[in-house]
Amino acid sequence: MSTTDLPARSATVIIGAGAVGCSVAYHLTELGSDDVTVIDQGPLPVTGGSSVHAPGIMFQTSPSKIQAKAAYYTSRLFSDAGVYDEVGGIEVARSEERMDFLRRRVEWATSYGLPNPQLLSPKEVTEYLPLVNEDEILGGYYSPTDGRVDGIAALRWYIENTQADFFGDTVVTDLETTGGDIQAVITNKGRIECDRCVIATNNWGYQTGQFAGIDLPIAPVEHQYIVTEPMDELTDAETTIGDNTTGLEVPGNRDIQEYMSEDPHRPVGRDQDYSLYFRTHGDALGMGSYNHESLSVDPETMGKNSESRQASVRDFSRKHWERPTHPNRDKSAKQAFDELLPATRDKEYAVTENGIFVFTPDGMPAVGETAAVDGLWTALAIWWTHSGGYGRILAEWMENGVPRLPSGPVDTGGIHVRRFAPHTGEKDYFVDRGAKRYEQVYSIVEPRWQPDNHRGLRTSPFYHQQKELGAEFYQAGGWETPQWYEYNADLVERYQDQIPVQNGWQSVNRSPIEGAEHLHTRDKVSMFDMTTFSSIMVEGEGSSEFLQRVCSNDVDIDIGQIRYSLLLNEGGGILADVTVVRLDENQYMVTTGGGNSPGIHGNWLEDHAPSTVSVTIEEGAKSTIGLWGPDSRLLLQRCTDSDVTNNGFPYFSAKQIYVGEVPVIALRVSYVGELGWELWAPSEYGQRLWKTLWEIGRDLDVRPMGGGTLESMRLEKGFRLWGTDIDTDANPFEAGLPFAVDMDTDFIGKEALEEAKAEGIDARIAPLTLDDSTDIMLSGRPVLKDGESIGYVQAGDYGYSIDESIVYTYVPSEYAKAGTSVRIQCEGRLYDATVRDEPLFDPGRGKILR
């Protein structure tokens, strides 16, 4: 609802009354939150943001589970609200590579529960879309529940059906914070004291974050859209042009809103080979293009509405429509549309615009509570397609502590605003990366694709040795991490009979050297760079009690002991898996993975720590080597005076030792299922640590080992990887980790686990192996039983030690029994597979305990 008097106080203030801000407000109040205020700098509901200039097309299928789930929820929400045209969506293919991609679309849709995905022949495409030139395409992908949301109607529906107060023409001038807490939102109409604030300003996200001293990596980019004059071929459609915005205050060009409010009467379409999309607007046709060079907008100069234009619209540039400026496209948007939709060739344009929307460096949304300011939440880089779903997810997260949709908890690791590394807030960096993500919107991005700019930002102390050894570096979180080493190419010949050839999409950006490194580590000894993994020091009075409260396992352990545990949210979902090491009475080292772990998990521990406990996230402060393999003890003993025998240094224990002259915290743990240690040393000692192990181990044939090897070895042992096999949409019982839970202790999430256990565990993780193929299965591909999807590939790789292709998946409990036969659909082929007991390798743990 809308009122006139700005309150002096509101429990929750949402900045931005577009698709996302309105969704958050609607879902918060639906969940029972009261005293919610929504403000926007523009008039309501036509604010001048991207929500009102967008054509509203909704294609739901994505390789990302959370994106697909959020999109489907959004389409159902808008359909029930009566503001959604469920006309279906068709993506066409002009190349064999794109047809392969469309087959992946079918597989992702099947995995994530989108209804009735179909591949179409060229003739079937033109039956739905008669304007398409059948001779130009090889086929299409059809999703019958795709469609278009009427943006203005949806915003009006939210305002009329949400128990929140809405205020237009209200400009935020500052965010007031004290002691790391949000205090108030300052506007041109007064100060609003608040307990929580949500930044949902999308194009202005960077500027809004600056008010609180936060560098949010939100990059605005222009893209083009035109609507033709009325077409004879579309005279069967009704039109209401001239009446769509009657009575509404519309900034800038009213024609844009008039045409965007016109309903489509045919399926919405995409031609991703040329970065194009299209839909009908009554008796006219709208055509959108990403088919031009990236047109980045300085995030500090987004500006406001004026009499001549909306704030998120720029002047149409014919150069980018009529000339091929996209680095990966050989035709301009007009050339490609003229071929695909010949009827549009000579049509005049009734409306043109360069609209603005935003990208993050990895192309995913930025959602959640910021680390720097408690009570300050973000809901940014979200399109209409996913807006309803993310509004629900964020509202559940804010109100109940568990991000979820009605279908269940969701994994937030890939969308959490805390996932960004510190360097991503630098403007040139995120603008460049946002421009690259724009360029890739409709591109076929290869598995394990790597950027070529902004490289070498974060390197371990071993970087120069690794370069000399021919490391193939992949980047994650800004870190340069070796995937494999050309130095080990000779091992491929040694193990050639055990390394099957991979072909097709599964082989892209892979190397047989990864398999050779795997087998060598099982036979001898390897060194793995773990510097990107994080250590978190927890120290001070009450450290033990604090960790006992946040860890699912019993971590009241003796000095020198190690315990594997989980961090859970209030719903029992897995926030992280951690290794807890007790170094002294009130000193612990908690280790977890790299990537987004420091920002998400380290900050979570900081947030929950009492004042007497110090939590220090040591990202990059330690250089760490995983020393693994049957000869690891022999090599380590040569370098230290400490006793590293099995009796003197048992599994899951820790010692502070010297390796040569280097002081090291040595952990007897192994992520690859072999005898070994993690050696954690201060970063300034890193080069000496590497050199000492390398030189003393030469006669043992010590080798470097890359990240590709780590993946295949850990899957053979069934060791979990957060963000891949386990995350916030699974509980420990579903994830096969009951040993990491001690129900005799009190911890966050315990009540939810008790309830889940009482109700019964409906789904469980299970390892599968392919029956008669050595192909590697790719994530997100459906696992089928009797032709019905029962799960999807969480992780897959080849198990070189067991000579079988491995898949991990969650399936209904009745199918998780060893011996169950299933099928996996991957790259258009069906594979027979069998559920197995885990671990698949060394079930008696003889190797790791030797």
PDB file of C-alpha atoms in Angstrom, residues 510-695:
ATOM      1  CA  ARG A 510      40.871 -31.323 -19.206  1.00  0.00           C
ATOM      2  CA  SER A 511      44.221 -33.098 -19.487  1.00  0.00           C
ATOM      3  CA  PRO A 512      45.232 -36.755 -19.140  1.00  0.00           C
ATOM      4  CA  ILE A 513      47.945 -35.417 -16.857  1.00  0.00           C
ATOM      5  CA  GLU A 514      45.282 -35.068 -14.160  1.00  0.00           C
ATOM      6  CA  GLY A 515      44.788 -38.844 -14.238  1.00  0.00           C
ATOM      7  CA  ALA A 516      48.523 -39.446 -14.201  1.00  0.00           C
ATOM      8  CA  GLU A 517      48.963 -37.217 -11.142  1.00  0.00           C
ATOM      9  CA  HIS A 518      46.147 -39.125  -9.431  1.00  0.00           C
ATOM     10  CA  LEU A 519      47.802 -42.505  -9.999  1.00  0.00           C
ATOM     11  CA  HIS A 520      51.269 -41.247  -9.067  1.00  0.00           C
ATOM     12  CA  THR A 521      49.951 -39.913  -5.749  1.00  0.00           C
ATOM     13  CA  ARG A 522      48.454 -43.330  -5.001  1.00  0.00           C
ATOM     14  CA  ASP A 523      51.844 -44.973  -5.776  1.00  0.00           C
ATOM     15  CA  LYS A 524      54.456 -42.540  -4.435  1.00  0.00           C
ATOM     16  CA  VAL A 525      54.197 -39.009  -3.010  1.00  0.00           C
ATOM     17  CA  SER A 526      52.901 -35.638  -4.231  1.00  0.00           C
ATOM     18  CA  MET A 527      52.797 -32.033  -3.053  1.00  0.00           C
ATOM     19  CA  PHE A 528      49.552 -30.092  -3.367  1.00  0.00           C
ATOM     20  CA  ASP A 529      49.335 -26.323  -2.917  1.00  0.00           C
ATOM     21  CA  MET A 530      46.622 -25.636  -0.303  1.00  0.00           C
ATOM     22  CA  THR A 531      47.389 -21.951   0.185  1.00  0.00           C
ATOM     23  CA  THR A 532      43.934 -20.963  -1.044  1.00  0.00           C
ATOM     24  CA  PHE A 533      42.399 -22.985   1.785  1.00  0.00           C
ATOM     25  CA  SER A 534      41.633 -20.891   4.841  1.00  0.00           C
ATOM     26  CA  SER A 535      42.678 -21.089   8.442  1.00  0.00           C
ATOM     27  CA  ILE A 536      40.529 -19.296  10.986  1.00  0.00           C
ATOM     28  CA  MET A 537      42.093 -18.746  14.396  1.00  0.00           C
ATOM     29  CA  VAL A 538      39.642 -18.856  17.303  1.00  0.00           C
ATOM     30  CA  GLU A 539      41.220 -17.708  20.547  1.00  0.00           C
ATOM     31  CA  GLY A 540      40.377 -16.363  23.971  1.00  0.00           C
ATOM     32  CA  GLU A 541      38.331 -17.152  27.051  1.00  0.00           C
ATOM     33  CA  GLY A 542      35.280 -19.171  26.087  1.00  0.00           C
ATOM     34  CA  SER A 543      36.646 -20.394  22.741  1.00  0.00           C
ATOM     35  CA  SER A 544      35.785 -23.994  23.512  1.00  0.00           C
ATOM     36  CA  GLU A 545      32.214 -23.176  24.515  1.00  0.00           C
ATOM     37  CA  PHE A 546      31.761 -20.953  21.460  1.00  0.00           C
ATOM     38  CA  LEU A 547      32.949 -23.603  19.019  1.00  0.00           C
ATOM     39  CA  GLN A 548      30.829 -26.207  20.775  1.00  0.00           C
ATOM     40  CA  ARG A 549      27.802 -24.003  20.130  1.00  0.00           C
ATOM     41  CA  VAL A 550      28.456 -23.455  16.403  1.00  0.00           C
ATOM     42  CA  CYS A 551      29.880 -26.896  15.532  1.00  0.00           C
ATOM     43  CA  SER A 552      27.648 -29.943  15.048  1.00  0.00           C
ATOM     44  CA  ASN A 553      30.242 -32.361  16.419  1.00  0.00           C
ATOM     45  CA  ASP A 554      31.795 -32.608  19.873  1.00  0.00           C
ATOM     46  CA  VAL A 555      34.821 -30.326  19.661  1.00  0.00           C
ATOM     47  CA  ASP A 556      35.706 -30.486  23.361  1.00  0.00           C
ATOM     48  CA  ILE A 557      38.890 -32.318  22.415  1.00  0.00           C
ATOM     49  CA  ASP A 558      42.386 -32.612  23.868  1.00  0.00           C
ATOM     50  CA  ILE A 559      45.196 -30.309  22.818  1.00  0.00           C
ATOM     51  CA  GLY A 560      46.709 -31.749  19.649  1.00  0.00           C
ATOM     52  CA  GLN A 561      43.509 -33.472  18.545  1.00  0.00           C
ATOM     53  CA  ILE A 562      41.525 -32.773  15.365  1.00  0.00           C
ATOM     54  CA  ARG A 563      37.818 -33.190  14.776  1.00  0.00           C
ATOM     55  CA  TYR A 564      35.769 -32.971  11.568  1.00  0.00           C
ATOM     56  CA  SER A 565      32.568 -31.003  12.043  1.00  0.00           C
ATOM     57  CA  LEU A 566      29.906 -29.000  10.292  1.00  0.00           C
ATOM     58  CA  LEU A 567      28.543 -25.504  10.691  1.00  0.00           C
ATOM     59  CA  LEU A 568      24.761 -25.519  10.304  1.00  0.00           C
ATOM     60  CA  ASN A 569      22.125 -22.852   9.923  1.00  0.00           C
ATOM     61  CA  GLU A 570      18.959 -22.776  12.002  1.00  0.00           C
ATOM     62  CA  GLY A 571      17.268 -25.113   9.540  1.00  0.00           C
ATOM     63  CA  GLY A 572      19.988 -27.749   9.808  1.00  0.00           C
ATOM     64  CA  GLY A 573      21.413 -26.951   6.374  1.00  0.00           C
ATOM     65  CA  ILE A 574      25.174 -27.284   5.964  1.00  0.00           C
ATOM     66  CA  LEU A 575      26.863 -23.897   5.959  1.00  0.00           C
ATOM     67  CA  ALA A 576      30.339 -25.444   5.881  1.00  0.00           C
ATOM     68  CA  ASP A 577      32.379 -28.477   6.747  1.00  0.00           C
ATOM     69  CA  VAL A 578      35.399 -27.647   8.873  1.00  0.00           C
ATOM     70  CA  THR A 579      38.407 -29.227  10.515  1.00  0.00           C
ATOM     71  CA  VAL A 580      38.768 -28.093  14.118  1.00  0.00           C
ATOM     72  CA  VAL A 581      42.287 -28.274  15.592  1.00  0.00           C
ATOM     73  CA  ARG A 582      42.919 -27.604  19.266  1.00  0.00           C
ATOM     74  CA  LEU A 583      46.342 -25.993  19.631  1.00  0.00           C
ATOM     75  CA  ASP A 584      46.087 -24.868  23.257  1.00  0.00           C
ATOM     76  CA  GLU A 585      43.562 -24.519  26.063  1.00  0.00           C
ATOM     77  CA  ASN A 586      41.934 -21.438  24.527  1.00  0.00           C
ATOM     78  CA  GLN A 587      43.365 -21.578  21.006  1.00  0.00           C
ATOM     79  CA  TYR A 588      41.877 -23.382  18.012  1.00  0.00           C
ATOM     80  CA  MET A 589      42.617 -23.407  14.314  1.00  0.00           C
ATOM     81  CA  VAL A 590      39.574 -24.028  12.140  1.00  0.00           C
ATOM     82  CA  THR A 591      40.339 -24.904   8.532  1.00  0.00           C
ATOM     83  CA  THR A 592      37.967 -24.820   5.601  1.00  0.00           C
ATOM     84  CA  GLY A 593      38.118 -24.554   1.824  1.00  0.00           C
ATOM     85  CA  GLY A 594      39.149 -21.636  -0.328  1.00  0.00           C
ATOM     86  CA  GLY A 595      37.066 -19.763  -2.881  1.00  0.00           C
ATOM     87  CA  ASN A 596      34.162 -18.071  -1.135  1.00  0.00           C
ATOM     88  CA  SER A 597      34.698 -19.850   2.204  1.00  0.00           C
ATOM     89  CA  PRO A 598      36.657 -17.078   3.976  1.00  0.00           C
ATOM     90  CA  GLY A 599      34.029 -14.433   3.298  1.00  0.00           C
ATOM     91  CA  ILE A 600      31.010 -16.612   3.992  1.00  0.00           C
ATOM     92  CA  HIS A 601      32.173 -18.987   6.716  1.00  0.00           C
ATOM     93  CA  GLY A 602      34.796 -16.847   8.405  1.00  0.00           C
ATOM     94  CA  ASN A 603      32.409 -13.911   8.672  1.00  0.00           C
ATOM     95  CA  TRP A 604      29.693 -16.223   9.983  1.00  0.00           C
ATOM     96  CA  LEU A 605      31.977 -17.291  12.832  1.00  0.00           C
ATOM     97  CA  GLU A 606      32.866 -13.649  13.507  1.00  0.00           C
ATOM     98  CA  ASP A 607      29.189 -12.733  13.643  1.00  0.00           C
ATOM     99  CA  HIS A 608      28.421 -15.410  16.232  1.00  0.00           C
ATOM    100  CA  ALA A 609      31.496 -15.037  18.464  1.00  0.00           C
ATOM    101  CA  PRO A 610      31.088 -13.534  21.961  1.00  0.00           C
ATOM    102  CA  SER A 611      33.149 -10.521  22.945  1.00  0.00           C
ATOM    103  CA  THR A 612      35.713 -12.640  24.801  1.00  0.00           C
ATOM    104  CA  VAL A 613      36.541 -14.701  21.712  1.00  0.00           C
ATOM    105  CA  SER A 614      38.755 -13.468  18.882  1.00  0.00           C
ATOM    106  CA  VAL A 615      38.088 -14.814  15.382  1.00  0.00           C
ATOM    107  CA  THR A 616      40.849 -14.095  12.846  1.00  0.00           C
ATOM    108  CA  ILE A 617      40.373 -15.104   9.220  1.00  0.00           C
ATOM    109  CA  GLU A 618      43.849 -15.909   7.936  1.00  0.00           C
ATOM    110  CA  GLU A 619      43.153 -15.878   4.227  1.00  0.00           C
ATOM    111  CA  GLY A 620      46.566 -15.970   2.565  1.00  0.00           C
ATOM    112  CA  ALA A 621      48.407 -15.611   5.877  1.00  0.00           C
ATOM    113  CA  LYS A 622      49.585 -19.209   5.785  1.00  0.00           C
ATOM    114  CA  SER A 623      51.167 -21.173   2.948  1.00  0.00           C
ATOM    115  CA  THR A 624      50.063 -24.762   3.044  1.00  0.00           C
ATOM    116  CA  ILE A 625      51.208 -27.954   1.358  1.00  0.00           C
ATOM    117  CA  GLY A 626      49.302 -31.206   1.262  1.00  0.00           C
ATOM    118  CA  LEU A 627      51.939 -33.919   1.358  1.00  0.00           C
ATOM    119  CA  TRP A 628      50.186 -37.128   0.360  1.00  0.00           C
ATOM    120  CA  GLY A 629      51.002 -40.636  -0.796  1.00  0.00           C
ATOM    121  CA  PRO A 630      52.512 -43.868   0.578  1.00  0.00           C
ATOM    122  CA  ASP A 631      56.004 -42.293   0.686  1.00  0.00           C
ATOM    123  CA  SER A 632      54.859 -39.109   2.453  1.00  0.00           C
ATOM    124  CA  ARG A 633      56.003 -40.314   5.889  1.00  0.00           C
ATOM    125  CA  LEU A 634      59.446 -41.219   4.598  1.00  0.00           C
ATOM    126  CA  LEU A 635      59.823 -37.798   3.001  1.00  0.00           C
ATOM    127  CA  LEU A 636      58.517 -35.866   6.006  1.00  0.00           C
ATOM    128  CA  GLN A 637      60.699 -37.823   8.454  1.00  0.00           C
ATOM    129  CA  ARG A 638      63.772 -36.827   6.460  1.00  0.00           C
ATOM    130  CA  CYS A 639      62.877 -33.149   6.998  1.00  0.00           C
ATOM    131  CA  THR A 640      62.047 -33.097  10.712  1.00  0.00           C
ATOM    132  CA  ASP A 641      63.297 -34.302  14.066  1.00  0.00           C
ATOM    133  CA  SER A 642      59.719 -34.859  15.233  1.00  0.00           C
ATOM    134  CA  ASP A 643      58.299 -38.338  15.457  1.00  0.00           C
ATOM    135  CA  VAL A 644      55.950 -38.866  12.512  1.00  0.00           C
ATOM    136  CA  THR A 645      55.414 -42.584  12.992  1.00  0.00           C
ATOM    137  CA  ASN A 646      51.877 -43.853  13.236  1.00  0.00           C
ATOM    138  CA  ASN A 647      52.221 -44.206  17.012  1.00  0.00           C
ATOM    139  CA  GLY A 648      53.978 -40.873  17.436  1.00  0.00           C
ATOM    140  CA  PHE A 649      51.702 -38.948  15.088  1.00  0.00           C
ATOM    141  CA  PRO A 650      48.360 -40.770  14.686  1.00  0.00           C
ATOM    142  CA  TYR A 651      45.625 -39.941  12.207  1.00  0.00           C
ATOM    143  CA  PHE A 652      43.571 -36.838  13.058  1.00  0.00           C
ATOM    144  CA  SER A 653      46.165 -35.346  15.362  1.00  0.00           C
ATOM    145  CA  ALA A 654      48.260 -32.185  15.089  1.00  0.00           C
ATOM    146  CA  LYS A 655      51.751 -31.083  16.078  1.00  0.00           C
ATOM    147  CA  GLN A 656      53.770 -27.934  15.845  1.00  0.00           C
ATOM    148  CA  ILE A 657      57.002 -29.092  14.222  1.00  0.00           C
ATOM    149  CA  TYR A 658      59.894 -27.863  12.105  1.00  0.00           C
ATOM    150  CA  VAL A 659      60.261 -28.916   8.481  1.00  0.00           C
ATOM    151  CA  GLY A 660      63.886 -27.989   7.925  1.00  0.00           C
ATOM    152  CA  GLU A 661      64.008 -24.546   9.502  1.00  0.00           C
ATOM    153  CA  VAL A 662      60.353 -23.818   8.791  1.00  0.00           C
ATOM    154  CA  PRO A 663      57.897 -23.702  11.728  1.00  0.00           C
ATOM    155  CA  VAL A 664      54.834 -25.696  10.722  1.00  0.00           C
ATOM    156  CA  ILE A 665      51.488 -26.695  12.167  1.00  0.00           C
ATOM    157  CA  ALA A 666      51.276 -30.244  10.823  1.00  0.00           C
ATOM    158  CA  LEU A 667      47.882 -31.945  10.618  1.00  0.00           C
ATOM    159  CA  ARG A 668      47.704 -35.694  10.031  1.00  0.00           C
ATOM    160  CA  VAL A 669      44.738 -35.488   7.659  1.00  0.00           C
ATOM    161  CA  SER A 670      44.281 -36.355   4.023  1.00  0.00           C
ATOM    162  CA  TYR A 671      41.640 -35.258   1.516  1.00  0.00           C
ATOM    163  CA  VAL A 672      42.770 -37.845  -1.035  1.00  0.00           C
ATOM    164  CA  GLY A 673      42.509 -41.055   0.992  1.00  0.00           C
ATOM    165  CA  GLU A 674      46.259 -41.655   1.285  1.00  0.00           C
ATOM    166  CA  LEU A 675      48.765 -41.388   4.105  1.00  0.00           C
ATOM    167  CA  GLY A 676      49.685 -37.761   4.444  1.00  0.00           C
ATOM    168  CA  TRP A 677      49.791 -34.414   6.171  1.00  0.00           C
ATOM    169  CA  GLU A 678      48.712 -30.840   5.738  1.00  0.00           C
ATOM    170  CA  LEU A 679      51.664 -28.553   6.525  1.00  0.00           C
ATOM    171  CA  TRP A 680      50.568 -25.028   7.519  1.00  0.00           C
ATOM    172  CA  ALA A 681      53.340 -22.426   7.717  1.00  0.00           C
ATOM    173  CA  PRO A 682      53.476 -18.619   7.798  1.00  0.00           C
ATOM    174  CA  SER A 683      53.456 -17.335   4.216  1.00  0.00           C
ATOM    175  CA  GLU A 684      56.919 -15.805   4.458  1.00  0.00           C
ATOM    176  CA  TYR A 685      58.329 -19.322   4.924  1.00  0.00           C
ATOM    177  CA  GLY A 686      56.444 -20.763   1.976  1.00  0.00           C
ATOM    178  CA  GLN A 687      59.189 -20.857  -0.630  1.00  0.00           C
ATOM    179  CA  ARG A 688      61.594 -22.525   1.800  1.00  0.00           C
ATOM    180  CA  LEU A 689      58.952 -25.100   2.759  1.00  0.00           C
ATOM    181  CA  TRP A 690      58.407 -26.054  -0.881  1.00  0.00           C
ATOM    182  CA  LYS A 691      62.137 -26.133  -1.626  1.00  0.00           C
ATOM    183  CA  THR A 692      62.918 -28.294   1.395  1.00  0.00           C
ATOM    184  CA  LEU A 693      60.330 -30.956   0.564  1.00  0.00           C
ATOM    185  CA  TRP A 694      61.108 -30.849  -3.151  1.00  0.00           C
ATOM    186  CA  GLU A 695      64.857 -31.267  -2.835  1.00  0.00           C
TER     187      GLU A 695
END
